[in-house]
Tab-separated table of C-alpha atoms and ligand atoms in Angstrom:
chain	number	residue	atom	x	y	z
A	29	MET	CA	14.221	-4.590	-24.385
A	30	THR	CA	17.619	-4.697	-22.505
A	31	GLU	CA	19.013	-1.890	-21.263
A	32	VAL	CA	22.749	-0.912	-21.595
A	33	PHE	CA	24.212	0.328	-18.092
A	34	ASP	CA	27.676	1.507	-17.225
A	35	LEU	CA	28.946	2.584	-13.624
A	36	THR	CA	29.331	6.488	-14.748
A	37	GLU	CA	27.255	9.025	-13.254
A	38	ALA	CA	26.532	10.160	-17.027
A	39	CYS	CA	24.608	7.113	-17.368
A	40	ALA	CA	22.481	8.018	-14.584
A	41	GLN	CA	22.002	11.689	-16.042
A	42	ARG	CA	21.446	9.689	-19.302
A	43	LEU	CA	18.426	7.431	-18.301
A	44	ASP	CA	16.997	10.482	-16.472
A	45	ASP	CA	16.945	12.480	-19.694
A	46	GLN	CA	15.416	9.623	-21.783
A	47	ASP	CA	13.016	9.219	-18.783
A	48	PRO	CA	9.377	10.064	-19.985
A	49	MET	CA	7.991	10.299	-16.391
A	50	ALA	CA	11.032	12.863	-15.448
A	51	SER	CA	8.546	15.666	-15.264
A	52	PHE	CA	6.568	14.389	-12.350
A	53	ARG	CA	9.384	14.955	-9.774
A	54	HIS	CA	8.650	18.613	-10.206
A	55	GLU	CA	5.600	17.925	-9.142
A	56	PHE	CA	6.567	17.251	-5.412
A	57	VAL	CA	7.739	18.857	-2.731
A	58	LEU	CA	11.082	17.150	-1.862
A	59	PRO	CA	12.431	16.779	1.974
A	60	ILE	CA	15.464	18.734	2.672
A	61	THR	CA	18.255	17.861	4.895
A	62	PRO	CA	19.285	19.956	8.024
A	63	GLU	CA	22.070	20.964	5.891
A	64	GLY	CA	19.627	22.698	3.610
A	65	GLU	CA	20.502	20.094	0.647
A	66	THR	CA	17.557	17.986	-0.960
A	67	GLU	CA	17.516	14.925	0.532
A	68	THR	CA	17.824	11.537	-1.941
A	69	TYR	CA	14.402	10.523	-0.541
A	70	LEU	CA	14.095	6.862	-0.606
A	71	VAL	CA	11.567	6.041	1.902
A	72	GLY	CA	8.109	6.743	-0.248
A	73	ASN	CA	7.359	2.956	0.846
A	74	SER	CA	6.952	4.255	4.582
A	75	LEU	CA	5.726	8.049	3.693
A	76	GLY	CA	5.426	9.422	0.249
A	77	ILE	CA	6.153	13.219	-0.120
A	78	PRO	CA	3.432	15.881	-0.732
A	79	PRO	CA	2.382	16.465	-4.615
A	80	ALA	CA	3.015	20.526	-4.650
A	81	GLN	CA	-0.466	21.046	-5.240
A	82	THR	CA	-1.874	19.296	-1.961
A	83	GLY	CA	-1.730	22.627	-0.441
A	84	ALA	CA	-4.015	24.511	-2.522
A	85	TYR	CA	-6.726	21.461	-2.346
A	86	LEU	CA	-6.650	21.882	1.369
A	87	GLN	CA	-6.863	25.415	1.466
A	88	ALA	CA	-9.804	25.265	-1.056
A	89	GLU	CA	-11.393	23.240	1.991
A	90	PHE	CA	-10.705	25.698	4.769
A	91	ALA	CA	-11.498	28.722	2.672
A	92	LYS	CA	-14.806	27.088	1.513
A	93	TRP	CA	-15.516	26.081	5.529
A	94	GLY	CA	-14.813	30.192	6.490
A	95	LYS	CA	-17.107	31.353	3.610
A	96	MET	CA	-20.201	28.672	3.832
A	97	GLY	CA	-19.772	26.744	7.036
A	98	VAL	CA	-22.252	23.883	6.886
A	99	ARG	CA	-23.746	24.487	3.839
A	100	GLY	CA	-20.465	23.150	2.477
A	101	HIS	CA	-21.906	19.701	3.065
A	102	GLU	CA	-24.346	20.394	0.200
A	103	VAL	CA	-22.791	22.549	-2.518
A	104	THR	CA	-19.544	23.103	-4.191
A	105	ASP	CA	-17.791	26.575	-4.064
A	106	GLN	CA	-15.571	26.142	-7.077
A	107	GLU	CA	-12.864	23.600	-8.123
A	108	PRO	CA	-11.403	21.945	-6.804
A	109	ASP	CA	-13.330	21.718	-3.658
A	110	TYR	CA	-16.425	19.036	-3.480
A	111	PRO	CA	-19.643	18.536	-1.568
A	112	TRP	CA	-18.430	17.244	1.684
A	113	ALA	CA	-21.271	14.755	2.559
A	114	SER	CA	-20.191	13.149	-0.759
A	115	TYR	CA	-16.662	14.050	-0.594
A	116	GLN	CA	-15.597	10.059	-1.035
A	117	GLU	CA	-17.412	9.639	-4.017
A	118	SER	CA	-14.958	11.924	-5.682
A	119	LEU	CA	-11.895	9.313	-5.166
A	120	ALA	CA	-13.916	6.084	-5.906
A	121	GLY	CA	-13.338	6.057	-9.434
A	122	PRO	CA	-9.559	7.234	-9.973
A	123	MET	CA	-8.945	4.620	-6.929
A	124	ALA	CA	-10.640	2.098	-8.488
A	125	GLU	CA	-8.447	2.594	-11.503
A	126	LEU	CA	-5.256	2.275	-9.411
A	127	VAL	CA	-6.478	-1.277	-7.777
A	128	GLY	CA	-8.588	-2.643	-10.738
A	129	ALA	CA	-11.675	-2.442	-9.436
A	130	LYS	CA	-15.290	-0.973	-10.227
A	131	PRO	CA	-16.088	2.427	-8.688
A	132	GLU	CA	-18.866	0.830	-6.684
A	133	GLU	CA	-16.593	-1.840	-5.247
A	134	VAL	CA	-14.161	0.954	-3.572
A	135	THR	CA	-14.451	3.342	-0.944
A	136	VAL	CA	-12.398	5.503	1.184
A	137	MET	CA	-12.932	5.756	5.097
A	138	ASN	CA	-11.085	5.068	8.247
A	139	SER	CA	-7.799	3.911	8.413
A	140	LEU	CA	-5.969	0.635	7.159
A	141	THR	CA	-6.395	-1.208	10.530
A	142	THR	CA	-10.047	-0.151	10.939
A	143	ASN	CA	-10.890	-1.063	7.961
A	144	LEU	CA	-9.328	-4.390	8.120
A	145	HIS	CA	-11.605	-4.866	11.582
A	146	LEU	CA	-14.510	-3.405	9.848
A	147	LEU	CA	-14.217	-5.958	6.622
A	148	MET	CA	-13.659	-9.065	9.340
A	149	VAL	CA	-16.699	-8.493	10.995
A	150	SER	CA	-18.040	-8.963	7.680
A	151	PHE	CA	-15.848	-11.699	6.024
A	152	TYR	CA	-14.908	-13.797	9.110
A	153	GLN	CA	-17.600	-15.563	10.169
A	154	PRO	CA	-15.955	-18.874	12.056
A	155	THR	CA	-18.020	-21.789	13.055
A	156	ALA	CA	-16.898	-24.868	15.115
A	157	GLU	CA	-15.573	-26.773	11.883
A	158	ARG	CA	-14.568	-23.639	10.037
A	159	PHE	CA	-12.773	-20.913	12.385
A	160	LYS	CA	-9.063	-20.585	11.444
A	161	ILE	CA	-7.494	-17.287	9.570
A	162	LEU	CA	-4.504	-18.154	7.689
A	163	ILE	CA	-1.701	-14.722	7.485
A	164	GLU	CA	1.697	-14.802	6.790
A	165	GLY	CA	4.171	-15.578	9.840
A	166	HIS	CA	6.069	-11.874	9.671
A	167	ALA	CA	2.651	-9.989	9.086
A	168	PHE	CA	2.940	-6.613	9.744
A	169	PRO	CA	2.375	-6.118	13.538
A	170	SER	CA	-0.981	-4.100	13.466
A	171	ASP	CA	-2.404	-7.023	11.178
A	172	HIS	CA	-1.493	-9.629	13.253
A	173	PHE	CA	-3.081	-7.738	16.285
A	174	ALA	CA	-6.424	-7.219	14.372
A	175	VAL	CA	-6.699	-10.753	13.560
A	176	GLU	CA	-5.918	-12.193	16.630
A	177	SER	CA	-8.140	-9.635	18.329
A	178	GLN	CA	-11.268	-10.849	15.784
A	179	ILE	CA	-10.531	-14.213	16.941
A	180	ARG	CA	-10.799	-13.664	20.523
A	181	GLN	CA	-13.792	-11.106	19.858
A	182	ARG	CA	-15.533	-14.210	18.128
A	183	GLY	CA	-15.117	-16.281	20.997
A	184	PHE	CA	-12.002	-18.718	19.588
A	185	ASP	CA	-8.774	-19.273	20.721
A	186	PRO	CA	-5.742	-17.448	18.447
A	187	THR	CA	-3.765	-20.700	19.472
A	188	GLY	CA	-5.047	-23.023	17.027
A	189	ALA	CA	-7.384	-20.493	15.351
A	190	LEU	CA	-4.753	-18.048	14.099
A	191	VAL	CA	-2.151	-20.260	11.426
A	192	THR	CA	1.093	-18.891	9.768
A	193	VAL	CA	2.709	-19.736	6.789
A	194	ASP	CA	6.410	-18.957	7.152
A	195	PRO	CA	9.729	-19.157	5.377
A	196	ARG	CA	11.705	-22.399	4.919
A	197	PRO	CA	14.468	-22.121	7.249
A	198	GLY	CA	17.573	-20.076	6.287
A	199	GLU	CA	15.179	-18.157	3.491
A	200	ASP	CA	13.404	-14.966	3.825
A	201	CYS	CA	10.797	-14.855	1.415
A	202	LEU	CA	7.827	-17.151	0.960
A	203	ARG	CA	7.306	-19.837	-1.333
A	204	GLU	CA	4.156	-19.818	-3.631
A	205	GLU	CA	4.092	-23.691	-3.289
A	206	ASP	CA	4.094	-23.596	0.267
A	207	ILE	CA	1.497	-20.872	0.693
A	208	ALA	CA	-0.917	-23.076	-1.316
A	209	ALA	CA	0.163	-26.002	0.490
A	210	ALA	CA	-1.000	-24.441	3.999
A	211	ILE	CA	-4.158	-23.378	2.234
A	212	GLU	CA	-4.561	-27.129	1.386
A	213	GLN	CA	-3.548	-28.302	4.883
A	214	HIS	CA	-6.095	-26.226	6.772
A	215	GLY	CA	-8.614	-26.475	4.297
A	216	ASP	CA	-11.857	-27.435	5.423
A	217	GLN	CA	-10.942	-25.605	9.036
A	218	LEU	CA	-9.807	-22.407	7.284
A	219	ALA	CA	-12.337	-19.180	6.851
A	220	LEU	CA	-10.420	-16.233	6.210
A	221	VAL	CA	-6.978	-16.287	4.081
A	222	LEU	CA	-5.639	-12.632	4.728
A	223	PHE	CA	-2.530	-11.681	2.690
A	224	PRO	CA	-0.228	-8.573	2.036
A	225	GLY	CA	-0.063	-7.862	-1.319
A	226	VAL	CA	3.657	-6.764	-0.957
A	227	GLN	CA	5.497	-8.173	2.026
A	228	TYR	CA	6.561	-5.106	3.988
A	229	TYR	CA	9.993	-6.366	5.287
A	230	THR	CA	11.260	-8.322	1.958
A	231	GLY	CA	8.975	-6.260	-0.957
A	232	GLN	CA	7.839	-9.867	-1.607
A	233	VAL	CA	4.874	-9.482	-4.470
A	234	PHE	CA	2.471	-12.375	-3.816
A	235	ASP	CA	0.536	-13.771	-6.504
A	236	MET	CA	-3.113	-12.828	-5.547
A	237	ALA	CA	-5.034	-14.243	-8.255
A	238	SER	CA	-3.785	-17.739	-7.587
A	239	ILE	CA	-4.159	-17.062	-3.431
A	240	ALA	CA	-7.677	-16.348	-3.808
A	241	THR	CA	-8.116	-19.076	-6.404
A	242	GLN	CA	-6.511	-21.416	-3.820
A	243	GLY	CA	-8.560	-19.981	-1.049
A	244	HIS	CA	-11.980	-19.960	-2.772
A	245	ALA	CA	-11.255	-23.745	-3.691
A	246	VAL	CA	-11.165	-24.786	0.090
A	247	GLY	CA	-14.378	-22.693	0.734
A	248	ALA	CA	-12.365	-19.608	2.657
A	249	MET	CA	-12.811	-16.095	2.290
A	250	VAL	CA	-9.587	-14.015	0.929
A	251	GLY	CA	-8.724	-10.309	1.837
A	252	PHE	CA	-5.855	-8.314	1.143
A	253	ASP	CA	-3.789	-5.622	2.941
A	254	LEU	CA	-2.407	-3.400	-0.156
A	255	ALA	CA	-0.435	-0.985	2.242
A	256	HIS	CA	2.785	-1.679	0.155
A	257	ALA	CA	1.403	-2.550	-2.968
A	258	VAL	CA	-1.258	0.385	-3.947
A	259	GLY	CA	0.793	2.938	-6.028
A	260	ASN	CA	3.192	0.371	-6.275
A	261	ILE	CA	2.517	-2.552	-8.363
A	262	GLU	CA	-0.149	-3.290	-10.910
A	263	LEU	CA	-3.537	-4.731	-9.257
A	264	GLU	CA	-6.659	-6.531	-10.686
A	265	LEU	CA	-8.467	-6.852	-7.317
A	266	HIS	CA	-12.201	-7.778	-9.095
A	267	ASP	CA	-10.699	-10.195	-11.767
A	268	TRP	CA	-8.465	-11.564	-9.239
A	269	ASP	CA	-11.667	-12.385	-7.327
A	270	ALA	CA	-10.382	-10.975	-3.932
A	271	ASP	CA	-13.311	-10.752	-1.386
A	272	PHE	CA	-12.367	-7.767	0.040
A	273	ALA	CA	-9.073	-5.538	0.637
A	274	ALA	CA	-7.846	-2.289	2.611
A	275	TRP	CA	-5.273	-0.123	2.193
A	276	CYS	CA	-3.331	3.020	3.562
A	277	THR	CA	-2.933	6.107	1.358
A	278	TYR	CA	0.279	7.813	2.958
A	279	LYS	CA	2.758	5.467	1.471
A	280	TYR	CA	2.949	4.970	-2.269
A	281	LEU	CA	-0.376	7.287	-2.673
A	282	ASN	CA	1.704	10.252	-0.948
A	283	SER	CA	-1.354	11.500	0.821
A	284	GLY	CA	-0.083	12.181	4.232
A	285	ALA	CA	0.401	10.746	7.549
A	286	GLY	CA	-2.650	9.428	8.593
A	287	ALA	CA	-4.713	10.189	5.715
A	288	THR	CA	-8.375	8.001	5.077
A	289	ALA	CA	-7.981	4.740	3.542
A	290	GLY	CA	-8.977	2.690	1.221
A	291	CYS	CA	-11.684	-0.369	0.969
A	292	PHE	CA	-12.427	-2.469	-1.594
A	293	VAL	CA	-15.603	-5.066	-1.187
A	294	HIS	CA	-16.031	-7.400	-4.438
A	295	GLN	CA	-19.229	-6.836	-6.344
A	296	ARG	CA	-20.913	-10.031	-5.844
A	297	HIS	CA	-21.004	-9.111	-2.036
A	298	ILE	CA	-21.782	-5.407	-1.871
A	299	ALA	CA	-25.312	-5.586	-2.053
A	300	ARG	CA	-25.713	-9.083	0.195
A	301	THR	CA	-28.196	-8.213	3.176
A	302	ASP	CA	-27.004	-11.668	4.996
A	303	LEU	CA	-23.428	-10.161	5.887
A	304	PRO	CA	-23.318	-9.157	9.269
A	305	ARG	CA	-21.432	-5.460	9.782
A	306	PHE	CA	-20.985	-2.710	11.964
A	307	GLU	CA	-23.399	0.035	10.810
A	308	GLY	CA	-23.156	3.626	10.626
A	309	TRP	CA	-25.356	6.449	9.067
A	310	TRP	CA	-22.926	6.988	5.772
A	311	GLY	CA	-23.646	3.583	5.280
A	312	THR	CA	-27.301	3.901	4.601
A	313	ASN	CA	-29.601	5.368	1.995
A	314	LYS	CA	-28.478	8.540	1.136
A	315	ALA	CA	-31.904	9.480	-0.179
A	316	THR	CA	-33.200	9.094	3.379
A	317	ARG	CA	-30.146	9.366	5.646
A	318	PHE	CA	-31.355	12.606	6.914
A	319	GLU	CA	-34.967	11.436	7.834
A	320	MET	CA	-33.400	10.327	11.085
A	321	GLU	CA	-35.192	7.206	11.112
A	322	ASN	CA	-33.792	4.282	12.630
A	323	VAL	CA	-34.000	1.990	9.780
A	324	PHE	CA	-30.402	1.000	8.117
A	325	ASP	CA	-31.227	0.869	4.305
A	326	PRO	CA	-27.490	-0.229	3.139
A	327	ILE	CA	-26.034	1.530	0.516
A	328	PRO	CA	-26.171	-1.386	-2.270
A	329	THR	CA	-22.352	-0.350	-2.908
A	330	VAL	CA	-19.100	-0.687	-0.660
A	331	GLU	CA	-20.134	2.438	0.955
A	332	GLY	CA	-22.712	0.448	3.222
A	333	TRP	CA	-19.593	-0.591	5.224
A	334	GLN	CA	-18.928	3.562	5.822
A	335	THR	CA	-19.330	4.482	9.138
A	336	SER	CA	-19.267	8.392	9.536
A	337	ASN	CA	-19.009	11.255	7.269
A	338	PRO	CA	-15.674	11.872	5.615
A	339	PRO	CA	-12.816	13.571	7.284
A	340	VAL	CA	-12.612	16.451	4.062
A	341	PHE	CA	-9.097	17.367	5.518
A	342	ALA	CA	-7.863	13.993	5.503
A	343	MET	CA	-9.092	13.303	2.043
A	344	ALA	CA	-8.528	16.470	0.020
A	345	PRO	CA	-4.664	15.281	-0.179
A	346	ILE	CA	-6.007	12.172	-1.760
A	347	ARG	CA	-7.779	13.931	-4.391
A	348	SER	CA	-4.605	16.053	-5.203
A	349	SER	CA	-2.390	12.717	-5.377
A	350	LEU	CA	-4.686	10.341	-7.465
A	351	GLU	CA	-4.783	13.719	-10.014
A	352	VAL	CA	-1.495	12.922	-10.402
A	353	PHE	CA	-1.722	9.220	-10.886
A	354	THR	CA	-4.375	10.141	-13.407
A	355	ARG	CA	-2.240	12.308	-15.334
A	356	ALA	CA	0.645	9.625	-14.946
A	357	GLY	CA	-1.302	7.636	-17.235
A	358	GLY	CA	-1.882	4.768	-13.986
A	359	MET	CA	0.220	2.412	-12.935
A	360	GLY	CA	1.107	1.036	-16.397
A	361	PRO	CA	3.800	3.762	-17.338
A	362	LEU	CA	5.107	3.575	-13.922
A	363	ARG	CA	5.739	0.308	-13.493
A	364	GLU	CA	7.511	0.543	-16.912
A	365	LYS	CA	10.052	3.070	-14.994
A	366	THR	CA	9.993	0.856	-11.902
A	367	GLU	CA	11.354	-1.884	-13.997
A	368	LYS	CA	14.215	-0.081	-15.562
A	369	GLN	CA	15.051	1.309	-12.101
A	370	ILE	CA	14.903	-2.293	-11.011
A	371	ALA	CA	17.298	-2.973	-13.426
A	372	TYR	CA	19.545	-0.330	-12.984
A	373	LEU	CA	19.947	-0.714	-9.236
A	374	ASP	CA	20.631	-4.541	-9.424
A	375	PHE	CA	23.448	-3.971	-11.962
A	376	LEU	CA	25.053	-1.249	-9.890
A	377	LEU	CA	24.469	-3.345	-6.711
A	378	ALA	CA	25.916	-6.607	-8.730
A	379	GLN	CA	29.040	-4.486	-9.749
A	380	GLU	CA	29.533	-2.392	-6.973
A	381	LEU	CA	28.958	-4.227	-3.690
A	382	PRO	CA	28.797	-7.844	-4.907
A	383	THR	CA	29.779	-9.439	-1.606
A	384	GLU	CA	28.594	-6.355	0.945
A	385	ILE	CA	25.314	-6.361	-0.124
A	386	GLN	CA	22.428	-9.035	-0.195
A	387	ASN	CA	19.192	-8.317	-1.625
A	388	ILE	CA	16.621	-10.528	-0.015
A	389	THR	CA	13.681	-9.264	-2.122
A	390	PRO	CA	12.943	-11.374	-4.822
A	391	GLN	CA	14.985	-11.680	-8.415
A	392	ASP	CA	11.946	-12.558	-10.271
A	393	LEU	CA	10.005	-9.526	-11.290
A	394	ALA	CA	6.943	-10.637	-10.859
A	395	GLN	CA	7.512	-10.784	-7.579
A	396	ARG	CA	8.741	-7.217	-6.638
A	397	GLY	CA	7.713	-4.124	-6.921
A	398	CYS	CA	10.178	-0.794	-6.731
A	399	GLN	CA	11.390	-1.768	-3.050
A	400	PHE	CA	14.597	-3.335	-2.363
A	401	SER	CA	15.376	-5.032	0.926
A	402	LEU	CA	19.086	-5.029	1.710
A	403	ARG	CA	21.005	-6.722	4.207
A	404	VAL	CA	24.937	-5.975	4.634
A	405	MET	CA	27.126	-9.088	4.773
A	406	PRO	CA	28.490	-10.371	7.730
A	407	GLY	CA	32.186	-9.192	8.262
A	408	HIS	CA	30.868	-5.771	7.156
A	409	ARG	CA	29.879	-2.397	9.074
A	410	PRO	CA	26.828	-3.696	10.961
A	411	GLY	CA	23.727	-2.989	8.942
A	412	ARG	CA	22.163	-0.517	11.737
A	413	GLU	CA	25.550	1.135	11.675
A	414	VAL	CA	25.164	1.502	7.843
A	415	PHE	CA	21.887	2.808	7.819
A	416	GLU	CA	22.408	5.589	10.255
A	417	ALA	CA	25.554	6.728	7.920
A	418	LEU	CA	23.187	6.669	5.082
A	419	GLU	CA	20.671	8.822	6.777
A	420	ALA	CA	23.548	11.554	8.042
A	421	ALA	CA	24.615	11.404	4.448
A	422	GLY	CA	21.119	12.512	3.165
A	423	VAL	CA	19.814	9.432	2.014
A	424	ALA	CA	16.387	8.806	3.648
A	425	CYS	CA	15.689	5.326	3.736
A	426	ASP	CA	14.751	2.852	6.578
A	427	TRP	CA	15.522	0.612	8.756
A	428	ARG	CA	13.599	-2.833	9.711
A	429	TYR	CA	14.399	-4.818	12.582
A	430	PRO	CA	16.581	-7.365	12.840
A	431	ASP	CA	18.886	-6.397	9.815
A	432	VAL	CA	17.015	-4.676	6.641
A	433	ILE	CA	17.566	-1.518	5.227
A	434	ARG	CA	14.691	-0.738	3.082
A	435	ILE	CA	14.832	1.439	0.032
A	436	ALA	CA	12.306	2.182	-2.642
A	437	PRO	CA	13.069	4.483	-5.718
A	438	VAL	CA	9.516	5.578	-6.260
A	439	PRO	CA	8.782	6.097	-10.300
A	440	LEU	CA	6.844	9.336	-9.491
A	441	TYR	CA	9.514	11.186	-8.228
A	442	ASN	CA	12.848	8.970	-7.582
A	443	THR	CA	15.407	9.337	-10.511
A	444	PHE	CA	17.868	7.048	-11.942
A	445	LEU	CA	20.410	9.722	-10.331
A	446	ASP	CA	19.059	8.850	-7.098
A	447	ILE	CA	19.899	5.680	-7.442
A	448	TYR	CA	23.495	6.153	-8.300
A	449	ARG	CA	24.157	8.655	-5.226
A	450	PHE	CA	22.760	5.739	-3.157
A	451	VAL	CA	24.928	2.881	-4.226
A	452	GLN	CA	27.746	5.591	-4.302
A	453	ILE	CA	27.138	6.659	-0.601
A	454	LEU	CA	26.415	2.893	0.393
A	455	LYS	CA	29.983	1.971	-1.343
A	456	GLU	CA	31.649	4.707	0.744
A	457	MET	CA	29.979	3.891	3.640
A	458	LEU	CA	31.026	0.022	3.499
A	459	GLN	CA	34.763	0.934	2.500
B	11	PLP	C1	1.628	0.610	6.811
B	11	PLP	C2	0.981	-0.699	7.353
B	11	PLP	C3	-0.062	-0.945	8.174
B	11	PLP	C4	-0.349	0.637	9.299
B	11	PLP	O1	-1.700	0.379	9.858
B	11	PLP	P1	-2.683	2.126	9.738
B	11	PLP	O2	-3.885	1.289	10.441
B	11	PLP	O3	-2.755	2.924	8.839
B	11	PLP	O4	-1.506	2.637	11.126
B	11	PLP	C5	-0.773	-1.917	8.499
B	11	PLP	N1	-0.528	-2.769	7.781
B	11	PLP	C6	0.305	-2.891	6.951
B	11	PLP	C7	0.882	-4.193	6.159
B	11	PLP	C8	1.275	-1.849	6.584
B	11	PLP	O5	2.234	-1.738	5.731
């Protein structure tokens, strides 16, 4: 299906009128500018916006706490409340849908970086011969710190044990053949490959199935950070054979700053008793947990990796958000809209700003989600200045040092008119 676009506002309006997902925008609270206008919010890649019903989910828990006190751990009051002690169970099913996993492979716990640490405790088992971790050279700093400190914690030296694959000189994105070559090159010494699903800076989507296959072929474990992937692209963690994965829920999952994070461990590992792990009482057999005997009897699902009782106020917004995703029909229909929004924004940029703006996100649809990483070409206003002017004009986007403006039309709540406005304002800024 090739869509016919033109440069008029009426075209954006028509695309919105024809959009089967359009009604979902009305289920979100849209930020407003200091002048009281609805923002053109294109920064859902950094922090998603609240589903309107999230307040009711939080309020229900607050009311229940007041009414029931400690009994709230075990009993339900009324929908949408859920017993606190097993609150994460209400999230596993719909979350597993979003990442292409089985419910017993997915739980919600801690924060993203904490989950990466806990998963590396189990899945990074360095030996004198096999001790390296491969990451991408431009990994998110928190991931980089987590990996380096894990290496040091095991008595190895990051110089030598931390290996990276980088873009070629003059290029922004990684080539798939270079990732494969790096895995091959470090082969026998590689203990773990830890890659993002979507690169935060460029928006590049990696071929996770191939990376898992290549990593396993040399005998390494393979884990993914899905911070920018979950809720953005279609995922099949189970079938791709990832060993583990973690993700936050406040970006495309719209669950609020610092909301509890997701965690995946592949079915073939969940009941293993030979893996080391950092244990806590929420990972032990639910039937005997409160007998308080000091015998750890791991839950034979990913819940065995849980340490603490669930932070309900950081999880109720996730239930609210997942309910919206479920009603939207999951990632399939959202991806369809994303592809149309990509085509539309590609068209506008090519027509309106062909020499002013470079999009460093790959053109190939298989290698991109809804994020665009835009660079202002030399000879025009400096990118940082353009970013600030966009913000002042009511376009929420973000700036990533040294020279990229990131925007993400999010299919649940961004319109074609948002995209049109963004390009119009950008054009004005650059004239
Ligand atoms: C957003 C993001 C994080 C943030 O980590 P927290 O533990 O949630 O603070 C980490 N890694 C990546 C790749 C991210 O995109």
